[in-house]
Coordinates of C-alpha atoms (C1' of nucleotides) in Angstrom, one line a residue:
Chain O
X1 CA 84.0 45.7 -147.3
X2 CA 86.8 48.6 -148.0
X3 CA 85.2 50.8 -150.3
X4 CA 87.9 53.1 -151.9
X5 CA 87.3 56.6 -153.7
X6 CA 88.4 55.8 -157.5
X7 CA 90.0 59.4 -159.0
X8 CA 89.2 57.0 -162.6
X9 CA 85.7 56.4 -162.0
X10 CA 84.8 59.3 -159.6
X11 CA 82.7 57.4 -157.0
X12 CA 83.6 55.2 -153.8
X13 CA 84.7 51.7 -155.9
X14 CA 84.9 48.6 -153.7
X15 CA 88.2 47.3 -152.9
X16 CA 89.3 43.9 -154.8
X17 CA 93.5 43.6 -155.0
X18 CA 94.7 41.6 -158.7
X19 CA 96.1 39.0 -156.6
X20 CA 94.6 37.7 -153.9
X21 CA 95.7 38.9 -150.5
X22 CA 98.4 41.0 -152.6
X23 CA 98.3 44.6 -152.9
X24 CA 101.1 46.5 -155.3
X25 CA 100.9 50.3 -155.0
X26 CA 102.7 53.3 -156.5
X27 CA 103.1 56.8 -155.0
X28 CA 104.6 60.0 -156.7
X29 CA 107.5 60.8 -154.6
X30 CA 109.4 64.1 -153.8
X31 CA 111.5 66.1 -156.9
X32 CA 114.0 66.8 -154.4
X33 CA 115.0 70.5 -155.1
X34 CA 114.4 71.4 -151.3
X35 CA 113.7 70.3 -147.9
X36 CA 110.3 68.7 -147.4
X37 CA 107.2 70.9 -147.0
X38 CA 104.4 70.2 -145.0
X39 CA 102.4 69.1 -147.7
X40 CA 104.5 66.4 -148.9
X41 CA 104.2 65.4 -145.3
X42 CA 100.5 65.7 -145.7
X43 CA 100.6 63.5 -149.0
X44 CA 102.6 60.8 -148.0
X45 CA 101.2 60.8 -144.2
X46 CA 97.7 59.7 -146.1
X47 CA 99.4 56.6 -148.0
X48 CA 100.7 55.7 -145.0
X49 CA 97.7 55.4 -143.3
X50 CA 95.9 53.5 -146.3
X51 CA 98.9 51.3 -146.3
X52 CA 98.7 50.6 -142.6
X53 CA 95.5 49.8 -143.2
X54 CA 95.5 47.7 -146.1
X55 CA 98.4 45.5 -144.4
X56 CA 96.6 44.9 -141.3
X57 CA 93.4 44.1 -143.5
X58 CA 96.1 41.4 -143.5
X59 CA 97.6 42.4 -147.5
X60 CA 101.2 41.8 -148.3
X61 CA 101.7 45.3 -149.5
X62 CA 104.2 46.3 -152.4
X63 CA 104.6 49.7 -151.7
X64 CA 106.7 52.0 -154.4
X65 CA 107.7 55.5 -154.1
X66 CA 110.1 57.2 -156.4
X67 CA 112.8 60.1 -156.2
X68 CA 112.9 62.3 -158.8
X69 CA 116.4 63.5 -158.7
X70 CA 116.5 64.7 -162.3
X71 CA 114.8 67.9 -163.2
X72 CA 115.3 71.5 -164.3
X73 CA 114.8 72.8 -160.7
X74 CA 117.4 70.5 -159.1
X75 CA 119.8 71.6 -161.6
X76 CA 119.4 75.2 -161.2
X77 CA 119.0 75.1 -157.7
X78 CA 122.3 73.1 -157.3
X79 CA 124.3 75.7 -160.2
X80 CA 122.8 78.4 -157.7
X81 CA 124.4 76.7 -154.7
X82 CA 127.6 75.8 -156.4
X83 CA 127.4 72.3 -155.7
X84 CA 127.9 69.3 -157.8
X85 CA 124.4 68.5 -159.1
X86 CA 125.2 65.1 -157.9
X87 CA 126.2 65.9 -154.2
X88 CA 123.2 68.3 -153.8
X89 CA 120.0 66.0 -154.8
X90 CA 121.9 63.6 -152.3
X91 CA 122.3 65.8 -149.5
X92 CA 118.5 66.6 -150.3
X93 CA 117.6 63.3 -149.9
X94 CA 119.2 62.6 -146.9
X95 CA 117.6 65.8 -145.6
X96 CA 113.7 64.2 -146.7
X97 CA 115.1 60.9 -145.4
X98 CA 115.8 62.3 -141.9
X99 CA 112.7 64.5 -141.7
X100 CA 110.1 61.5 -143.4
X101 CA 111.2 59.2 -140.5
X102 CA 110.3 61.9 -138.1
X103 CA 106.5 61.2 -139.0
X104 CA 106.6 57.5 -138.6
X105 CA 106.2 56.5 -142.4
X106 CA 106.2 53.4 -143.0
X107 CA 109.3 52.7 -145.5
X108 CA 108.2 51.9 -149.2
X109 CA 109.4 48.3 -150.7
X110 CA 111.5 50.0 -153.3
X111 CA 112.3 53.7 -153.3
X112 CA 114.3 54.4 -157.3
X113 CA 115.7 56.9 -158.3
X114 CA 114.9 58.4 -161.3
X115 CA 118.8 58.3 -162.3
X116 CA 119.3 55.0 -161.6
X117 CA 116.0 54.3 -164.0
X118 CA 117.9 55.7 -166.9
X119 CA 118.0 53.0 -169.1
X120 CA 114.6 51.7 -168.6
X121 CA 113.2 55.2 -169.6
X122 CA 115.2 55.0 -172.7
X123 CA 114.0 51.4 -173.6
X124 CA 110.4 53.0 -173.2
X125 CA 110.8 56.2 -175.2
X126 CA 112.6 53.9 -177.7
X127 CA 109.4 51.7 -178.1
X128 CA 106.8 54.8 -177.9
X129 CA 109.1 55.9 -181.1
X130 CA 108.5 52.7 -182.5
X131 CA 105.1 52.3 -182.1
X132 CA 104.5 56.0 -183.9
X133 CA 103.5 57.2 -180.5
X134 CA 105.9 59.7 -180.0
X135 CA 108.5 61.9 -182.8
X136 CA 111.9 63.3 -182.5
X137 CA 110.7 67.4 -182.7
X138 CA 112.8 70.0 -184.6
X139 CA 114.7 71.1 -181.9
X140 CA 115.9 67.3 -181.2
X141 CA 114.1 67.0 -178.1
X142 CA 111.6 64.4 -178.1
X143 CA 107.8 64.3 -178.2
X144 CA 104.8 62.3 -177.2
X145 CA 102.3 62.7 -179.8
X146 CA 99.2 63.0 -177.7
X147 CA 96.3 63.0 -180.2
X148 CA 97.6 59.6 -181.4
X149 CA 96.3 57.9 -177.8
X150 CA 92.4 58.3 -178.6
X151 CA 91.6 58.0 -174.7
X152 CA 93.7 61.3 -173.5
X153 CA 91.8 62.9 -171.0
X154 CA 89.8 60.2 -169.0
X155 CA 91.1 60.6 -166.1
X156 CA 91.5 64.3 -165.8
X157 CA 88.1 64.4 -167.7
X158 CA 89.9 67.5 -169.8
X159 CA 89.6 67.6 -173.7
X160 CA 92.7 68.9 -175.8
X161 CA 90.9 71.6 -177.5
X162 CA 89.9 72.9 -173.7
X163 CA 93.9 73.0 -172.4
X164 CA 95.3 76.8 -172.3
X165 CA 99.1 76.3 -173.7
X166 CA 101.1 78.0 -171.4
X167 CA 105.1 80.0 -172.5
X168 CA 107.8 77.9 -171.7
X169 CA 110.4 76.5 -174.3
X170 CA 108.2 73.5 -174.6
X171 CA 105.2 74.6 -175.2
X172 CA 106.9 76.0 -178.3
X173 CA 105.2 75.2 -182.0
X174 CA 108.7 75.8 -183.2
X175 CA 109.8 72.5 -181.7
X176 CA 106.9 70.3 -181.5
X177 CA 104.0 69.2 -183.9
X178 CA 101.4 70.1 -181.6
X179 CA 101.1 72.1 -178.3
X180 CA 99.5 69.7 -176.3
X181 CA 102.7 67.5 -176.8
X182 CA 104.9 66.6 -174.0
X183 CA 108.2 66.3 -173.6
X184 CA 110.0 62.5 -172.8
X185 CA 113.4 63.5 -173.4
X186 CA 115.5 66.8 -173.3
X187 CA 118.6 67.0 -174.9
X188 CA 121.2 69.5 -173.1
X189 CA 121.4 73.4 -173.8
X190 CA 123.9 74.8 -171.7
X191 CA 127.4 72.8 -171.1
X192 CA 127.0 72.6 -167.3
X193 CA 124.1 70.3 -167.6
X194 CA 124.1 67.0 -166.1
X195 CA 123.5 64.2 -169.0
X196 CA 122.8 61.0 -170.2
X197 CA 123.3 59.0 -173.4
X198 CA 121.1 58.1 -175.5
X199 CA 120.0 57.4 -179.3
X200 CA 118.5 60.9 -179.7
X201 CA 121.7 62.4 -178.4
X202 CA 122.9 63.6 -174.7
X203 CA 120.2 64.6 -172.4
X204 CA 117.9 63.8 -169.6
X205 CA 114.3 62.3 -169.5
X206 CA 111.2 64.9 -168.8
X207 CA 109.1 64.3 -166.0
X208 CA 106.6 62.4 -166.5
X209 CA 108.1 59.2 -168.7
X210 CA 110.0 58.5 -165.0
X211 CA 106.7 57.1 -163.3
X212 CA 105.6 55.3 -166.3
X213 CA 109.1 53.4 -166.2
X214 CA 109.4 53.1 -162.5
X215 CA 106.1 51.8 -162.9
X216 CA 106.5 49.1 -165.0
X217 CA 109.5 47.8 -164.0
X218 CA 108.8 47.7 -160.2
X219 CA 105.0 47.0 -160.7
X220 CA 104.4 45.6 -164.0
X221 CA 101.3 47.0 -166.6
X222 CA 98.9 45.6 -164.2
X223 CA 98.9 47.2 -160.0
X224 CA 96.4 48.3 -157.9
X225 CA 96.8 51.8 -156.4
X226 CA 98.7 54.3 -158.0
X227 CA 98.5 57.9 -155.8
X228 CA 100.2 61.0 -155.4
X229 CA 98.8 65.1 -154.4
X230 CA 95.7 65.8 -156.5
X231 CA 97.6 68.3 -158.1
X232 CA 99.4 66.0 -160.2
X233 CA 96.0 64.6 -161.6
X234 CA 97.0 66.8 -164.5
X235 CA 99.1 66.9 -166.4
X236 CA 101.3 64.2 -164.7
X237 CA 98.9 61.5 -164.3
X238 CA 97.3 61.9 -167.4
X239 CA 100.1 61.6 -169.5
X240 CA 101.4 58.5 -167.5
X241 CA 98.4 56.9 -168.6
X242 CA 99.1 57.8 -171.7
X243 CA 102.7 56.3 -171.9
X244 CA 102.2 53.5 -170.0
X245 CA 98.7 52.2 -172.6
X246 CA 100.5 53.4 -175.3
X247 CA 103.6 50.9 -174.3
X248 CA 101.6 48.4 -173.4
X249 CA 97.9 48.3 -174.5
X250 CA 96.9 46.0 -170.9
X251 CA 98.3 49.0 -168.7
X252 CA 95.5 48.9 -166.1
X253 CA 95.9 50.7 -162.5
X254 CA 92.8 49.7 -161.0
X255 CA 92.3 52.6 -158.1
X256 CA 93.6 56.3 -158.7
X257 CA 93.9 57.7 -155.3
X258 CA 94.3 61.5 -155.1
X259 CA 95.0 63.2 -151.8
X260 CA 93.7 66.7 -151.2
X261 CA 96.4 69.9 -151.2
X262 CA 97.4 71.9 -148.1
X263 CA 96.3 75.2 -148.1
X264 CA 98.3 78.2 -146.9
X265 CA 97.4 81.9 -147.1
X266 CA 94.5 80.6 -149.1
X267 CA 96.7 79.0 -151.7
X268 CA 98.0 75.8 -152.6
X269 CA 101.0 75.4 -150.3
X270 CA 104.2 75.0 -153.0
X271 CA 107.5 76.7 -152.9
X272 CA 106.8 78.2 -156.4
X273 CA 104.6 80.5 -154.1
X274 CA 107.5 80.8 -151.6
X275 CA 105.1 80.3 -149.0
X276 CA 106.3 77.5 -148.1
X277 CA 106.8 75.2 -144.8
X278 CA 109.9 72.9 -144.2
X279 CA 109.0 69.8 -142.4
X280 CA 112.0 70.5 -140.1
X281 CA 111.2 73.6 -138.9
X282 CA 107.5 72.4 -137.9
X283 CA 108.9 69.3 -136.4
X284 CA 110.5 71.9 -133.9
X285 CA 107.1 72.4 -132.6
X286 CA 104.9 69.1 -133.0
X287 CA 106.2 65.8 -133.1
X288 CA 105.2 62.7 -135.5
X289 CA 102.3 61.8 -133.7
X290 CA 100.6 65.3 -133.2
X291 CA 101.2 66.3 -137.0
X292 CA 99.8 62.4 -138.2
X293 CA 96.9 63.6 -135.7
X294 CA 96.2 66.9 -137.8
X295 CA 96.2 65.6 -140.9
X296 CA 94.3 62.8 -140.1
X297 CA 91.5 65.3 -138.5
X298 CA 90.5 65.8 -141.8
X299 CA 89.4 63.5 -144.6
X300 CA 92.3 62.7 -146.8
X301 CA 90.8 64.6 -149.7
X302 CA 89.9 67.7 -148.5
X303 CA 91.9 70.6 -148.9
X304 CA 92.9 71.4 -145.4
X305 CA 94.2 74.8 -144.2
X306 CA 97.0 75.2 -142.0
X307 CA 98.0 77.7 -139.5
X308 CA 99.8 77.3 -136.1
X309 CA 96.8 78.2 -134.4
X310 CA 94.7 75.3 -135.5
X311 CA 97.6 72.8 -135.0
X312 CA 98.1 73.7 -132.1
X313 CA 94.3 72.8 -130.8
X314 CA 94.4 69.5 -132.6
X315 CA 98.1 69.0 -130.2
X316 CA 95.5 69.5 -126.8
X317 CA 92.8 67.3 -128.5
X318 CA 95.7 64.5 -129.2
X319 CA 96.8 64.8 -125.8
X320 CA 93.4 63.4 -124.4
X321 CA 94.1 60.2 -126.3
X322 CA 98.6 60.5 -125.8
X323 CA 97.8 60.3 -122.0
X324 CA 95.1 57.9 -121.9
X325 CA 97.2 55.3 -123.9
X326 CA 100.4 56.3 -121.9
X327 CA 98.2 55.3 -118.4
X328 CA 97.9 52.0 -120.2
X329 CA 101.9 51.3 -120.8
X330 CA 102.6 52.2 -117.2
X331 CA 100.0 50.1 -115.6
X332 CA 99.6 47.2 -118.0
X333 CA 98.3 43.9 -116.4
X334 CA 99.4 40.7 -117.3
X335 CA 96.6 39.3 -115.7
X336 CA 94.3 40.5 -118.1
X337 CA 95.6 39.1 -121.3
X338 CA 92.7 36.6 -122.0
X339 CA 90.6 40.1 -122.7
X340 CA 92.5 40.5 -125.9
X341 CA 90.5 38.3 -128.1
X342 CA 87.2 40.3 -126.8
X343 CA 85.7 42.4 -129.1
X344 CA 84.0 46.1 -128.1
X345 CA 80.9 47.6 -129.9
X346 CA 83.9 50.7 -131.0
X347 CA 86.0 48.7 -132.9
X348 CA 83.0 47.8 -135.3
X349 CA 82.6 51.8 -135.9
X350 CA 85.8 52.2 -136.4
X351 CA 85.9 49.7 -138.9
X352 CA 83.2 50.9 -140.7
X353 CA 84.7 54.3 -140.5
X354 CA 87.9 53.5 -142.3
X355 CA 86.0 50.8 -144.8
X356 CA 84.2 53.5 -146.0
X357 CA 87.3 55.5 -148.0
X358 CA 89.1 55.9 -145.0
X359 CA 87.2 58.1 -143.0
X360 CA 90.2 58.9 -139.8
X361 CA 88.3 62.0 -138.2
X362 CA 84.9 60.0 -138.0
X363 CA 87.6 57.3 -137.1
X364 CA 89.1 59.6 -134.2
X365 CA 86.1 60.5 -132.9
X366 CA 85.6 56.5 -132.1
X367 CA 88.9 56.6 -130.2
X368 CA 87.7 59.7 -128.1
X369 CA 84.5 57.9 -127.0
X370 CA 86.6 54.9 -125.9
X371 CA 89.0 57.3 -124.1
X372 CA 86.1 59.0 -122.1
X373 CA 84.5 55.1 -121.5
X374 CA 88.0 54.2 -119.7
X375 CA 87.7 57.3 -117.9
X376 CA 84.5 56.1 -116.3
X377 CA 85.7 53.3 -115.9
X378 CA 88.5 54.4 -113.8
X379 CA 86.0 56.4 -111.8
X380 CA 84.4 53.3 -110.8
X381 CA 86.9 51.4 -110.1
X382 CA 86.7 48.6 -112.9
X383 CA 90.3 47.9 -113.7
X384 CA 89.4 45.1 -115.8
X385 CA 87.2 46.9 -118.5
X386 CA 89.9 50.1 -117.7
X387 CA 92.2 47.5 -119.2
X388 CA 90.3 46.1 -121.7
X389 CA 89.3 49.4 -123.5
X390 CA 92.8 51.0 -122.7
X391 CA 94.3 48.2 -124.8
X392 CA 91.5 48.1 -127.7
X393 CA 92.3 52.2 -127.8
X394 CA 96.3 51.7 -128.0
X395 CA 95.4 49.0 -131.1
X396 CA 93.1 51.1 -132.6
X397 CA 95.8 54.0 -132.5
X398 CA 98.2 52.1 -134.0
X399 CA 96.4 51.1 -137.5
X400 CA 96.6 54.4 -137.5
X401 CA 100.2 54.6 -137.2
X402 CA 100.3 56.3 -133.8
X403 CA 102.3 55.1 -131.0
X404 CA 105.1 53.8 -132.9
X405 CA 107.7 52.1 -130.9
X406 CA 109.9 54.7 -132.1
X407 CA 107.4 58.1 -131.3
X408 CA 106.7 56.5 -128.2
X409 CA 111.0 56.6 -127.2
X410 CA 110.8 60.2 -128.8
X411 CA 108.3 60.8 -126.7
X412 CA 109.3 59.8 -123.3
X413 CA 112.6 61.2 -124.2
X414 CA 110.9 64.6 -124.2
X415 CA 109.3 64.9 -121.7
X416 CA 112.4 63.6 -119.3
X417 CA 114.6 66.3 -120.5
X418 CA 111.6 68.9 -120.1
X419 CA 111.3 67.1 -116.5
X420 CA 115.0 68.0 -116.0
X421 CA 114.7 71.3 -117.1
X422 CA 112.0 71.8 -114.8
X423 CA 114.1 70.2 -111.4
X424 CA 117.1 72.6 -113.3
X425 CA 115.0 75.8 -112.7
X426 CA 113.7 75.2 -109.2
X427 CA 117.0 74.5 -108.2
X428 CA 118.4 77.6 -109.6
X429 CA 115.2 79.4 -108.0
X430 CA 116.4 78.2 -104.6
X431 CA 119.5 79.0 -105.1
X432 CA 119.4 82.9 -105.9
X433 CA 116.5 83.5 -103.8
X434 CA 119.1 82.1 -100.5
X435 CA 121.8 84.8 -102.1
X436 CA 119.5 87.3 -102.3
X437 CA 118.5 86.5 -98.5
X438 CA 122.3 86.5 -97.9
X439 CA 123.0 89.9 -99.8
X440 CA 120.0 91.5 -97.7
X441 CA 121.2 90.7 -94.5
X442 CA 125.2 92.2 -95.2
X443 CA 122.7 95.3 -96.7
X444 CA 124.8 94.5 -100.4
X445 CA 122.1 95.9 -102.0
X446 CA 123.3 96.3 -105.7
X447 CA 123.9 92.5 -105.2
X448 CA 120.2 91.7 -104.2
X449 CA 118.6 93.9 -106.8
X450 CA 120.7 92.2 -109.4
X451 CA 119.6 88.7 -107.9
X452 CA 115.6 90.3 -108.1
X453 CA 115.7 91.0 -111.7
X454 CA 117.4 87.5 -112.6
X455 CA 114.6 85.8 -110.2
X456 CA 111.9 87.8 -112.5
X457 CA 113.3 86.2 -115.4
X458 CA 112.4 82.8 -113.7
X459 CA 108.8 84.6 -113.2
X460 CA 109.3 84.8 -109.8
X461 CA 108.0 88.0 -108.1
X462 CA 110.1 89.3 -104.9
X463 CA 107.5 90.9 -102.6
X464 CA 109.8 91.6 -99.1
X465 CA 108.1 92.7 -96.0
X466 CA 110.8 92.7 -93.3
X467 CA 114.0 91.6 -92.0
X468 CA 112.2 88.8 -90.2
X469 CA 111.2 87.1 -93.2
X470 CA 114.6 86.4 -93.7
X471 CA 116.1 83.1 -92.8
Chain A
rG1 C1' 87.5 79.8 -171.2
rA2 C1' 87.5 74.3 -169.7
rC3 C1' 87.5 70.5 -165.9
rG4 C1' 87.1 69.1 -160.9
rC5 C1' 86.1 69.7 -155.5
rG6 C1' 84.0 72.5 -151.7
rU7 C1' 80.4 76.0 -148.5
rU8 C1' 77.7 72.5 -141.6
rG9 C1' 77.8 75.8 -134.6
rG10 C1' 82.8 80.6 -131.8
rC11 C1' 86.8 77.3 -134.2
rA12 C1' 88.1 72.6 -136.4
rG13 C1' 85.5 68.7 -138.7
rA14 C1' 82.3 64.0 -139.7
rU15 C1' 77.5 62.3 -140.8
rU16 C1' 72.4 62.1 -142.2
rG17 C1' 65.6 62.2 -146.3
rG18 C1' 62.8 62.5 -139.7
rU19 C1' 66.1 60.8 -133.9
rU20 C1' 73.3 63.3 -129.6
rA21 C1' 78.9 63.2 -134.3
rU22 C1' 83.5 64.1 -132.1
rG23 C1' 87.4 67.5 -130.3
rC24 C1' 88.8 72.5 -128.7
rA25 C1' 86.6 77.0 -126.7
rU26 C1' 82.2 79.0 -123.6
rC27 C1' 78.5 78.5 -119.5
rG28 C1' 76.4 75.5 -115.3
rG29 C1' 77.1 71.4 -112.0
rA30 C1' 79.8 67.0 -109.7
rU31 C1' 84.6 65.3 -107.9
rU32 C1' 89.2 67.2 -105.6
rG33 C1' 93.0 70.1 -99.4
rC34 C1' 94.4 73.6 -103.9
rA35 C1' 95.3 72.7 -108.8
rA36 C1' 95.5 69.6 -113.0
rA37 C1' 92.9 65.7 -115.0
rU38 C1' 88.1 63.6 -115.2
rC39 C1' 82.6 63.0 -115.4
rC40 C1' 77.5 65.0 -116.1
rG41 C1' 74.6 68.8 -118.2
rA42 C1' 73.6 73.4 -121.3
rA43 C1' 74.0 76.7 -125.3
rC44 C1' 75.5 77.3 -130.3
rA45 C1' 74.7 74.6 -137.2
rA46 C1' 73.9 73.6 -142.2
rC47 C1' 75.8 80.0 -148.3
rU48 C1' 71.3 81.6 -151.1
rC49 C1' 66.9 80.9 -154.1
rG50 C1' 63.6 77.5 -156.3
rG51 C1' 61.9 72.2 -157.1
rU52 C1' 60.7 67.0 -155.5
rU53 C1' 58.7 65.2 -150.7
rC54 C1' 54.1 64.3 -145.3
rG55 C1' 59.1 66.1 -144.1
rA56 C1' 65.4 68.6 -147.2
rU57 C1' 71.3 70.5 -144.0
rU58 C1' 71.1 65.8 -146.9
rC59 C1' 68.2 64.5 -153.4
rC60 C1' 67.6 67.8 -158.2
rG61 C1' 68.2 72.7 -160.6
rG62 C1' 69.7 78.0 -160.7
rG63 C1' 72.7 81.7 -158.3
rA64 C1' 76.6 83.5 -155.0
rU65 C1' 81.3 82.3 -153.2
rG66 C1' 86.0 79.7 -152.1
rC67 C1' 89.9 76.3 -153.6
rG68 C1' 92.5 73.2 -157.2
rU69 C1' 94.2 71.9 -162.3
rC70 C1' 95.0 73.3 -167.5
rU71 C1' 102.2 70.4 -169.7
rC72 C1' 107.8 72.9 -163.6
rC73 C1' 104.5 71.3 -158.3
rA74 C1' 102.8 66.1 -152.9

RNA sequence: GACGCGUUGGCAGAUUGGUUAUGCAUCGGAUUGCAAAUCCGAACAACUCGGUUCGAUUCCGGGAUGCGUCUCCA
């Protein structure tokens, strides 16, 4: 029974889909301003391991994750840049497309963007108007009237009267009826402004109308998991809630999943701080599998803290179980294959582990006790339960998303060309270390002491002793 | 100020009203031509003060402290 941590009702909830055997879920996606950080990675890694395991819990999963390619960022990042603001949320979404599929995600059902949603935000604003939900302020722009939804604030569990109004153009009394008031649509201040059309005049939608329209058009009023970075709990979630009850009073997401931040330098890891870290450049270091094995190290609602340091232990743990499950592959039996349908005592702990809110590290501590059984089972010679438990690991891994066809290639692929590298440099070793021999023996000693130093790059230390060392 | 989540060994990080988490690191041993890998064993733990209890790291309350959110953020 998958019990599921509920943001809504704060306590583990037990799973039950709308439809049976049907799962439809909703994640915030990236405002793409800049490369992907590290703790979208982190985000999105977690969905994609509840979604792994909700689809081999044998779900048809409708999985939904938006772009937000409209927002004030994007558009002064892309005047900054001189690009077309067009051309650069493209290029930036190319760039997250490129870097996501480095971790192995699993690719969402539907993936809008928010300019291609346009109309359906509009059609929703227009009906919030009608309903007397939400007003057309003094400045033009429009509002959502938030003390007309009585139920503001159940899921952030904030009151109005407690919220600290913050100075930005729209927090502004001079444009709104009340502080607490968010925006839905922005009409243009400054020509170079990208636009749309609508009844309240030429602008863009505000940030959080697009889920609530994405939502509903992809999902309907009724879905089952809608998630995102607990740092969107509030305001962003809130006021979806909001828009979405408001437009239809049967709105009901049944499980608010939250994921906890990454934490860097003892802060929230965003690139307001400038503190950021680009996917890209950590992908350098770790590949899919070894960053899916640190963030899975850790409960998906903690706050986790990165630095390289800690990384890089979780990369040595990870290679424990990498190596284990890579003997398997080269020295799989077909013999054997009746085994698969047996069932070991692990797999029942792991299950437990992830139907209790997705617990991976108690999870990955199963998969190290069945790495260390195959190892004694190696050790005495039993290649049948070697087998068995090497294949339950390698299935086990993979709910998990490791061991993807496609890390696998990746993979292998590295370590041939670190394999080559390797034959490379012994070669070259050889090589200058017979020069050097020859250089010795015609007494060219410039030559030789030159050839020394280049060996000590290499790490190789010349220690001569005589002329009769010398072949 | 309000709301929420934390505090567990050297590090990371689960769990639990009584009995080994797990991984890395350390120490001892086994295995091995050497090494790597592996196995066995050891040592090291619950922020603090109260309360409930036969028994609390776990439940309740106070305090300390850290993080997040409060209308731009995964």
């Amino acid at each position: 029974m998958l019990k599921i941590f509920n943001t809504l009702t704060r306590k583990k909830d037990i799973f039950q889909s709308i439809k049976k055997n049907k799962v439809g879920i909703y994640v915030c996606g990236v405002t793409v301003y800049d490369l992907c950080h590290l703790g979208h990675a982190r985000t999105f890694l977690v969905f994609d391991m509840i979604i792994r395991y909700l689809k081999y819990c044998n779900y048809e999963v409708n999985y939904v994750r938006n772009i937000t390619d409209i927002d004030d960022k994007i558009i002064f990042k892309s005047i900054q840049k001189k690009e077309n603001f067009i051309d650069f949320s493209n290029r930036m979404i190319l760039e997250m497309n490129k870097d996501l599929s480095m971790i192995n995600l699993i690719q969402p059902n539907a993936e809008p963007k928010v300019s291609n949603c346009i109309s359906n935000i509009i059609n929703m604003i227009s009906k919030l108007i009608g309903k007397g939900y939400a007003y057309i302020g003094k400045s033009g722009d429009v509002f959502f009237s938030v003390k007309k939804y009585t139920n503001y604030g159940q899921i952030s569990n904030q009151t109005i009267q407690n919220l600290q109004s913050k100075n930005s153009f729209y927090s502004d009394l001079s444009v709104k009826n009340n502080f607490e008031d968010f925006v839905l649509w922005k009409l243009i201040k400054e020509k170079n402004e990208p636009y749309w059309f609508s009844p309240w005049g030429k602008g863009r939608p505000g940030w959080h109308i697009e889920c609530s329209a994405i939502t509903e058009k992809y999902l309907g009023y009724k879905f089952d998991i809608h998630g995102g970075g607990i740092d969107l709990l509030f305001p962003h979630h809130e006021n979806e809630v909001a828009q979405n009850s408001c437009y239809n009073k049967d709105f009901c997401v049944s499980y608010w999943i939250h994921a906890g931040l990454l934490i860097i330098n003892n802060s929230k890891m965003s690139k307001s701080l400038e503190n950021s870290l680009f996917l890209k450049n950590i992908l350098k270091k770790f590949d899919g599998d070894e960053i899916r094995f640190f963030f899975l190290s850790a409960h998906y609602r903690s706050p986790l803290e990165y630095f390289e340091e800690k990384i890089k232990k979780s990369k040595e743990s990870f290679k424990k179980i990498r190596s284990a499950v890579l003997f398997f592959n080269s020295s799989s039996c077909s013999s054997y294959t009746n085994f698969f349908s047996i069932s070991i005592e692990e797999e029942k702990h792991f299950h437990n582990a992830m139907e209790n809110d997705f617990n991976t590290p108690k999870a990955l501590s199963v998969l190290f006790s069945i790495v260390r059984k195959i190892n004694i089972f190696k050790k005495n010679k039993d290649p049948k339960n070697v087998f068995l438990y090497s294949f339950k690991l390698k299935e086990l891994s993979k709910i998990l998303g490791f061991f993807t066809k496609k890390s696998m290639s990746l993979y292998k692929e590295k370590i041939n060309k670190k394999k080559l590298k390797e034959n490379k440099k012994i070669k070259d070793i050889h090589l200058l270390i017979k020069l050097r021999n020859k250089a010795r023996k015609n007494k060219n000693w410039d030559l030789s002491d030159l050839l020394k130093k280049k060996l000590l790059k290499f790490g190789v230390v010349i220690e001569d002793k005589s002329y009769k060392d010398l072949e």
